Coordinates of C-alpha atoms in Angstrom, one line a residue:
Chain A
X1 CA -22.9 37.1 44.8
X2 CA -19.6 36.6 46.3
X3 CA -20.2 38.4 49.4
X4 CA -23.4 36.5 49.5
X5 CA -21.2 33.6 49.6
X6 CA -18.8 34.5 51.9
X7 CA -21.8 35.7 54.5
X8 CA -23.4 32.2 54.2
X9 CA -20.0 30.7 55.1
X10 CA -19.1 32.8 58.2
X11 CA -23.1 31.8 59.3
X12 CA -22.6 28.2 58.7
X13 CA -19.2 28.8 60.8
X14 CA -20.7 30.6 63.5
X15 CA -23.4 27.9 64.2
X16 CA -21.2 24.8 63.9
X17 CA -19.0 27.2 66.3
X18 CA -21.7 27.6 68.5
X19 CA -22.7 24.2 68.7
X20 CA -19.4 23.7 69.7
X21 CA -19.5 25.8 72.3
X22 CA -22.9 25.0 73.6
X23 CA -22.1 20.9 74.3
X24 CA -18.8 22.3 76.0
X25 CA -20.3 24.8 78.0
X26 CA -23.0 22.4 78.8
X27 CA -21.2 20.6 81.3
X28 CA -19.9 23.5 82.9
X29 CA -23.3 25.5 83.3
X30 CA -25.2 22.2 84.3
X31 CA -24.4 22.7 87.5
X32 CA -26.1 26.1 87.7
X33 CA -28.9 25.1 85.6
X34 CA -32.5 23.3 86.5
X35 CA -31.4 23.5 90.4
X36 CA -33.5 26.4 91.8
X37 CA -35.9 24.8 94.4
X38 CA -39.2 26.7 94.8
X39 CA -41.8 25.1 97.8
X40 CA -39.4 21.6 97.0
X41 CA -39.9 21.6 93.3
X42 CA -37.2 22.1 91.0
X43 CA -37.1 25.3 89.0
X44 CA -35.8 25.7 85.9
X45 CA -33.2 28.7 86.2
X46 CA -29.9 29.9 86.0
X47 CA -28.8 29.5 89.4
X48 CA -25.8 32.0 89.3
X49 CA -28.0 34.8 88.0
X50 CA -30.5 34.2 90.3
X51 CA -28.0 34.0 93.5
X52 CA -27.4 37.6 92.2
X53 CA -30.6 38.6 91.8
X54 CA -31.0 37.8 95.4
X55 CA -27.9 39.4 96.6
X56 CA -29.0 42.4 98.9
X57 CA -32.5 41.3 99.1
X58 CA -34.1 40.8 102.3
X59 CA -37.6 40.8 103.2
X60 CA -39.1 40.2 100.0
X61 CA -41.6 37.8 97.9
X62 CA -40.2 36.5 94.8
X63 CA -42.2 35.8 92.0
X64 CA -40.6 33.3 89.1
X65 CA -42.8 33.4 85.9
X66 CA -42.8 31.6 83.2
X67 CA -43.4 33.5 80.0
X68 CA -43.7 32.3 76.5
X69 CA -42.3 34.5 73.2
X70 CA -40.1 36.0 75.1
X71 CA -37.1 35.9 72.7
X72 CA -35.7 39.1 71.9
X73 CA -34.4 41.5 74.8
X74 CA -35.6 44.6 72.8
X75 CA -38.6 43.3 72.8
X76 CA -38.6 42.4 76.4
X77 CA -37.3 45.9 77.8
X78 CA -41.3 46.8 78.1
X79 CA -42.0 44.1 81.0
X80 CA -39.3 45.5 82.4
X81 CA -40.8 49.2 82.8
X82 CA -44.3 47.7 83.3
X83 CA -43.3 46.3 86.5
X84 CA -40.9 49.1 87.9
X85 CA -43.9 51.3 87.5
X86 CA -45.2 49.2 90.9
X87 CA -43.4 50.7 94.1
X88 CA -43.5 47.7 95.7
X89 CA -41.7 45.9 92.8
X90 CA -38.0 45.9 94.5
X91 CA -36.2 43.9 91.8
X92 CA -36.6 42.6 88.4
X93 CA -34.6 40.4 86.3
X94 CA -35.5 39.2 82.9
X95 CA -33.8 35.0 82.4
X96 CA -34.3 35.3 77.8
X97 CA -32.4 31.4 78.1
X98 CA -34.9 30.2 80.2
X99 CA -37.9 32.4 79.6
X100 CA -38.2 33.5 83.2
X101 CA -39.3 37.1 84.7
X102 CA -38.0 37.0 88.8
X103 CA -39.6 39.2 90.4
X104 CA -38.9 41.4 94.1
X105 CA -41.6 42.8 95.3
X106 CA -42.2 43.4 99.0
X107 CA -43.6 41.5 101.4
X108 CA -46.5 43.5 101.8
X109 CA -47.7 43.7 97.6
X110 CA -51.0 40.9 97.7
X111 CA -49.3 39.3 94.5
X112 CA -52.0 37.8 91.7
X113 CA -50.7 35.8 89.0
X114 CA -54.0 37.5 87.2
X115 CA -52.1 41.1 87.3
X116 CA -49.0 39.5 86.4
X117 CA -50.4 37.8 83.0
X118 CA -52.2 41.4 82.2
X119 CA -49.1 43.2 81.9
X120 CA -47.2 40.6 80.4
X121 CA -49.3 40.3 78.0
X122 CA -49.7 44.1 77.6
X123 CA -46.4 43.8 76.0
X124 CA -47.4 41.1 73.5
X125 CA -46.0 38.1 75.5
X126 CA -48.1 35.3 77.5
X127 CA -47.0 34.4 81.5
X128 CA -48.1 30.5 81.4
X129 CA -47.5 29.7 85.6
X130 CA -45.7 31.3 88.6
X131 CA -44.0 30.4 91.4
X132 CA -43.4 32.6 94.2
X133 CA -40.9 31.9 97.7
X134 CA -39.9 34.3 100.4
X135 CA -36.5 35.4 100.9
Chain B
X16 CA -37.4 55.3 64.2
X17 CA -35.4 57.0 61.2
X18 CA -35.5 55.0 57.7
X19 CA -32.7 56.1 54.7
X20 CA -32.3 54.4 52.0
X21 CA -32.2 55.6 47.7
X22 CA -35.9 56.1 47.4
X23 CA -36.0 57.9 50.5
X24 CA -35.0 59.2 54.5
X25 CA -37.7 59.2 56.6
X26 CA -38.3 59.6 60.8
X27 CA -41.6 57.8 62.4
X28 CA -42.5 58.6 66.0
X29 CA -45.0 56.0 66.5
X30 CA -46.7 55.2 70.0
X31 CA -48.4 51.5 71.0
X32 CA -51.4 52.0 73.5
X33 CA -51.2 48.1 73.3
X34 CA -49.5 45.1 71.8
X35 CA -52.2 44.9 69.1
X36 CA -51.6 48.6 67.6
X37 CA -50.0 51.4 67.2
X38 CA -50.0 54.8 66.0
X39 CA -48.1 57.8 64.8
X40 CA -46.8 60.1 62.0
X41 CA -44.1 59.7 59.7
X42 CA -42.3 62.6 57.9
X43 CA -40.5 61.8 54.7
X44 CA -38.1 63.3 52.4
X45 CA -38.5 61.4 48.8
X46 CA -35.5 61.4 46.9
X47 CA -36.6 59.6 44.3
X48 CA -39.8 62.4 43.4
X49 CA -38.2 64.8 44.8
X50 CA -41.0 66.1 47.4
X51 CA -41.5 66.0 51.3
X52 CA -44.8 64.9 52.8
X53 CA -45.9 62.9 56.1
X54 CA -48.2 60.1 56.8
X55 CA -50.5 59.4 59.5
X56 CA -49.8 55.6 60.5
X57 CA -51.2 52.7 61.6
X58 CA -50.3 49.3 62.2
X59 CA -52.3 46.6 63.3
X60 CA -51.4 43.0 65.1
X61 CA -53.3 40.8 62.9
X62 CA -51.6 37.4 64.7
X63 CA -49.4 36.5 67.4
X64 CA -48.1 33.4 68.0
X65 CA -46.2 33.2 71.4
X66 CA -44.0 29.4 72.0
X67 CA -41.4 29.1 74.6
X68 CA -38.9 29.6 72.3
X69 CA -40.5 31.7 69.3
X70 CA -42.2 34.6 68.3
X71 CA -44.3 34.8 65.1
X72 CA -46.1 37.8 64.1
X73 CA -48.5 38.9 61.4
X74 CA -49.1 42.7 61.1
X75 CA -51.7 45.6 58.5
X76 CA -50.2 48.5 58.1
X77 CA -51.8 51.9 56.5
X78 CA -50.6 55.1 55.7
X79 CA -52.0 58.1 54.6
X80 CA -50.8 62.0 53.8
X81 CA -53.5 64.3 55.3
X82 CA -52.8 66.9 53.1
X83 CA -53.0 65.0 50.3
X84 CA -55.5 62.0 50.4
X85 CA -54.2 60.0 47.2
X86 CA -51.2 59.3 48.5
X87 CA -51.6 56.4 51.1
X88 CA -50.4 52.9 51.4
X89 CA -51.3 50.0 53.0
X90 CA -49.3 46.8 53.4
X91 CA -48.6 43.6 55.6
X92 CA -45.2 42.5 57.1
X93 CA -44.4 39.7 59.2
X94 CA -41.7 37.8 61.5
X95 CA -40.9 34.9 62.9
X96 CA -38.4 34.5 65.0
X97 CA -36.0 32.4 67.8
X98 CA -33.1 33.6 69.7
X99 CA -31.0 31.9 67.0
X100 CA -33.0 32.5 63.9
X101 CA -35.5 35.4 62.3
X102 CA -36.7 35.2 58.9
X103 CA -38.8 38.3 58.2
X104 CA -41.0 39.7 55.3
X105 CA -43.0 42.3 54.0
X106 CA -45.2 43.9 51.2
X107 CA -46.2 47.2 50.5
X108 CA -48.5 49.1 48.2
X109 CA -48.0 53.1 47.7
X110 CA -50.3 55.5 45.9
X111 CA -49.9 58.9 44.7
X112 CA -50.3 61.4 42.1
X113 CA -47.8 60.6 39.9
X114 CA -46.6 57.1 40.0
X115 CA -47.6 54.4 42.4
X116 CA -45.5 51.8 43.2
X117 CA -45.0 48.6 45.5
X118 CA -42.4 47.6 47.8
X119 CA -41.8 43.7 48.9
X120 CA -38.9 42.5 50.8
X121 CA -37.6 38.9 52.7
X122 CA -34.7 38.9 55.6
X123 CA -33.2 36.1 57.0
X124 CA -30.9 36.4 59.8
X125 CA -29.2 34.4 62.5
X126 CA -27.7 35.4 65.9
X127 CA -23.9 34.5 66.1
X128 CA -24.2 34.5 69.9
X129 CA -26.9 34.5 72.3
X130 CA -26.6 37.3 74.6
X131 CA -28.3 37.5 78.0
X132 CA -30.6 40.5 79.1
X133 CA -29.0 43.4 79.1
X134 CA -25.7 42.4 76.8
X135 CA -25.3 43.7 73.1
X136 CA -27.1 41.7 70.8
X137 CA -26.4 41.3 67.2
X138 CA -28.2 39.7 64.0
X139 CA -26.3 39.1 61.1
X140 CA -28.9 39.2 57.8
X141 CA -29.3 39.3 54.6
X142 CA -32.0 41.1 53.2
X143 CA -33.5 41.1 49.3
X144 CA -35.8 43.8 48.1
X145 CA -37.5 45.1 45.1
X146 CA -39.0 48.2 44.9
X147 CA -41.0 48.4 41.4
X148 CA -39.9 51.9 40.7
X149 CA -36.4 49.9 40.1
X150 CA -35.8 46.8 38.0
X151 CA -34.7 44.3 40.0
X152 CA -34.2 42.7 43.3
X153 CA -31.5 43.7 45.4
X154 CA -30.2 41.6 48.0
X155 CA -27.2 42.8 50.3
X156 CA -26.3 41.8 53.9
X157 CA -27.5 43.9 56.9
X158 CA -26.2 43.7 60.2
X159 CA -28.6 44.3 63.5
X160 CA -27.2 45.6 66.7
X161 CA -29.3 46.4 69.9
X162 CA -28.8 46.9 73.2
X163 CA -30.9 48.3 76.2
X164 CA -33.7 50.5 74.4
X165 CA -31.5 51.4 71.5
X166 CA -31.5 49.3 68.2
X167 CA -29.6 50.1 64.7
X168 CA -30.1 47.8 61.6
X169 CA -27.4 49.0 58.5
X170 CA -27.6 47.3 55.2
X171 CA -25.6 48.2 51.9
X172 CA -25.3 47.9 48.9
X173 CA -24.0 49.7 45.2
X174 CA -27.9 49.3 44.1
X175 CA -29.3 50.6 46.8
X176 CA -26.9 52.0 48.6
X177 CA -27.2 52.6 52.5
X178 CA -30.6 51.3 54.4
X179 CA -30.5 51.9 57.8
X180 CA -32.9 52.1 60.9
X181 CA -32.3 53.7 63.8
X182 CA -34.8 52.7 67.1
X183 CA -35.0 54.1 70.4
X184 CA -37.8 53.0 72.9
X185 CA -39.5 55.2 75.6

């Protein structure tokens, strides 16, 4: 019963930590955050991972997908080998804060949200919209 | 995925053609009547609930020992869970020729950090479970680690003493 105790107490620590550390990190990662600009409309994204995703990439069609119940990376890892199973997918990065798949794929892949949604959902999660730009 | 824990150590190769099932076989050592057998098994999605920031889940599962048809089970286990939070739980009927038995557990757990793709994750739980060849619940903390393809979830306690399971995804 103790331990019980004690493990309560270190969880009720961890998330008043947490919280701590989220409204202070805040301010620092609002600058990345919500300014990823897709045909002039804001994007919701981290915008340092995504200047990395985009490092070495030239040539390419980005797709930006949002996907819902996508909140476990375990659980994620099959979209991940879904889409490397397509040659022409270059790139792929998995966002879990933001519930984003980005996409490389080259320029010549005719990309349709339709195939997208299919093997999204092929691993139990459902792709709501996409965006997709050209780098 | 490998299973130990007092009653018994089992491994279960399992493969999922799709999101809604899966299949495989699980081999099991029973400590508790002292015997080996396997199980064909099969789970079942009955719901999925998909939000932008949850995940709730509703699944049947059966078992069944193809040499030996009366021992089988069948069951239903469930999740729900954030990037923050899971609460989990599960229930379990088990047939055989000497004793049968059910199995029901609840798990609650919260992430201390929230890792990005690719980082080391980790769930600290607590888990309570009464088997009904024992007397009584047993509730013990279980900690959840997973990164990549690999997961490992170790619980202990005196009652029960180790429960562990080991993952690894093709």
């Amino acid at each position: 019963m103790r331990l019980i105790y004690l493990i309560l107490m270190f969880m009720a620590s961890v998330i008043f930590a947490e919280k701590n550390h989220d409204s202070h990190e805040h301010h620092g990662h609002a600058v990345h955050q919500n300014d990823v600009y897709v045909d002039g409309n804001k994007f919701k994204l981290d915008k340092k991972r995504f200047d990395e995703f985009k490092k070495n990439l030239k040539d390419v069609q980005v797709a930006i997908i949002n996907v819902q119940g996508m909140v476990c990376d375990f659980c994620a890892r099959g979209i991940e080998k879904a889409f490397l199973k397509d040659t022409k997918v270059k790139k792929i990065d998995v966002d879990l804060e933001n519930g984003k798949v980005v996409i490389a794929y080259s320029l010549n892949k005719k990309i349709e949200f339709k195939e997208i949604k299919e093997k999204i959902l092929m691993n139990g999660q459902n792709a709501t919209d996409y965006k997709l730009m050209k780098i | 995925m490998s299973h130990s824990d007092i009653y018994k150590d089992s491994v279960y190769f399992h493969y999922s053609p799709s999101f809604k099932y899966s299949v495989g076989l699980e081999i099991a050592k029973d400590d508790y009547f002292d015997d080996e057998y396997s199980f064909f098994r099969f789970t079942y999605l009955l719901n999925r609930k998909n939000t932008q920031n949850s995940q709730s889940n509703l699944y049947f599962q059966l078992g069944l020992d193809p040499e030996n048809f009366d021992r089988h089970f069948y069951g239903l286990h469930g999740d729900w869970e954030t990037r923050r939070w899971f609460v989990g739980f599960g229930y379990k009927e088990s047939f055989n020729d000497i004793e049968d038995f059910s199995e029901k557990y609840l798990q609650f757990g919260i992430a201390p950090y929230l890792g990005k793709y690719g980082d080391l994750h980790t769930w600290l739980m607590i888990k309570t479970k009464k088997n009904s060849l024992g007397d009584s619940w047993s509730t013990y903390p279980v900690i959840k680690f997973f990164k990549g393809d690999f997961l490992i979830e170790l619980g202990y306690n005196n009652k029960t003493r180790t429960d562990a399971h080991l993952m690894y995804r093709f």
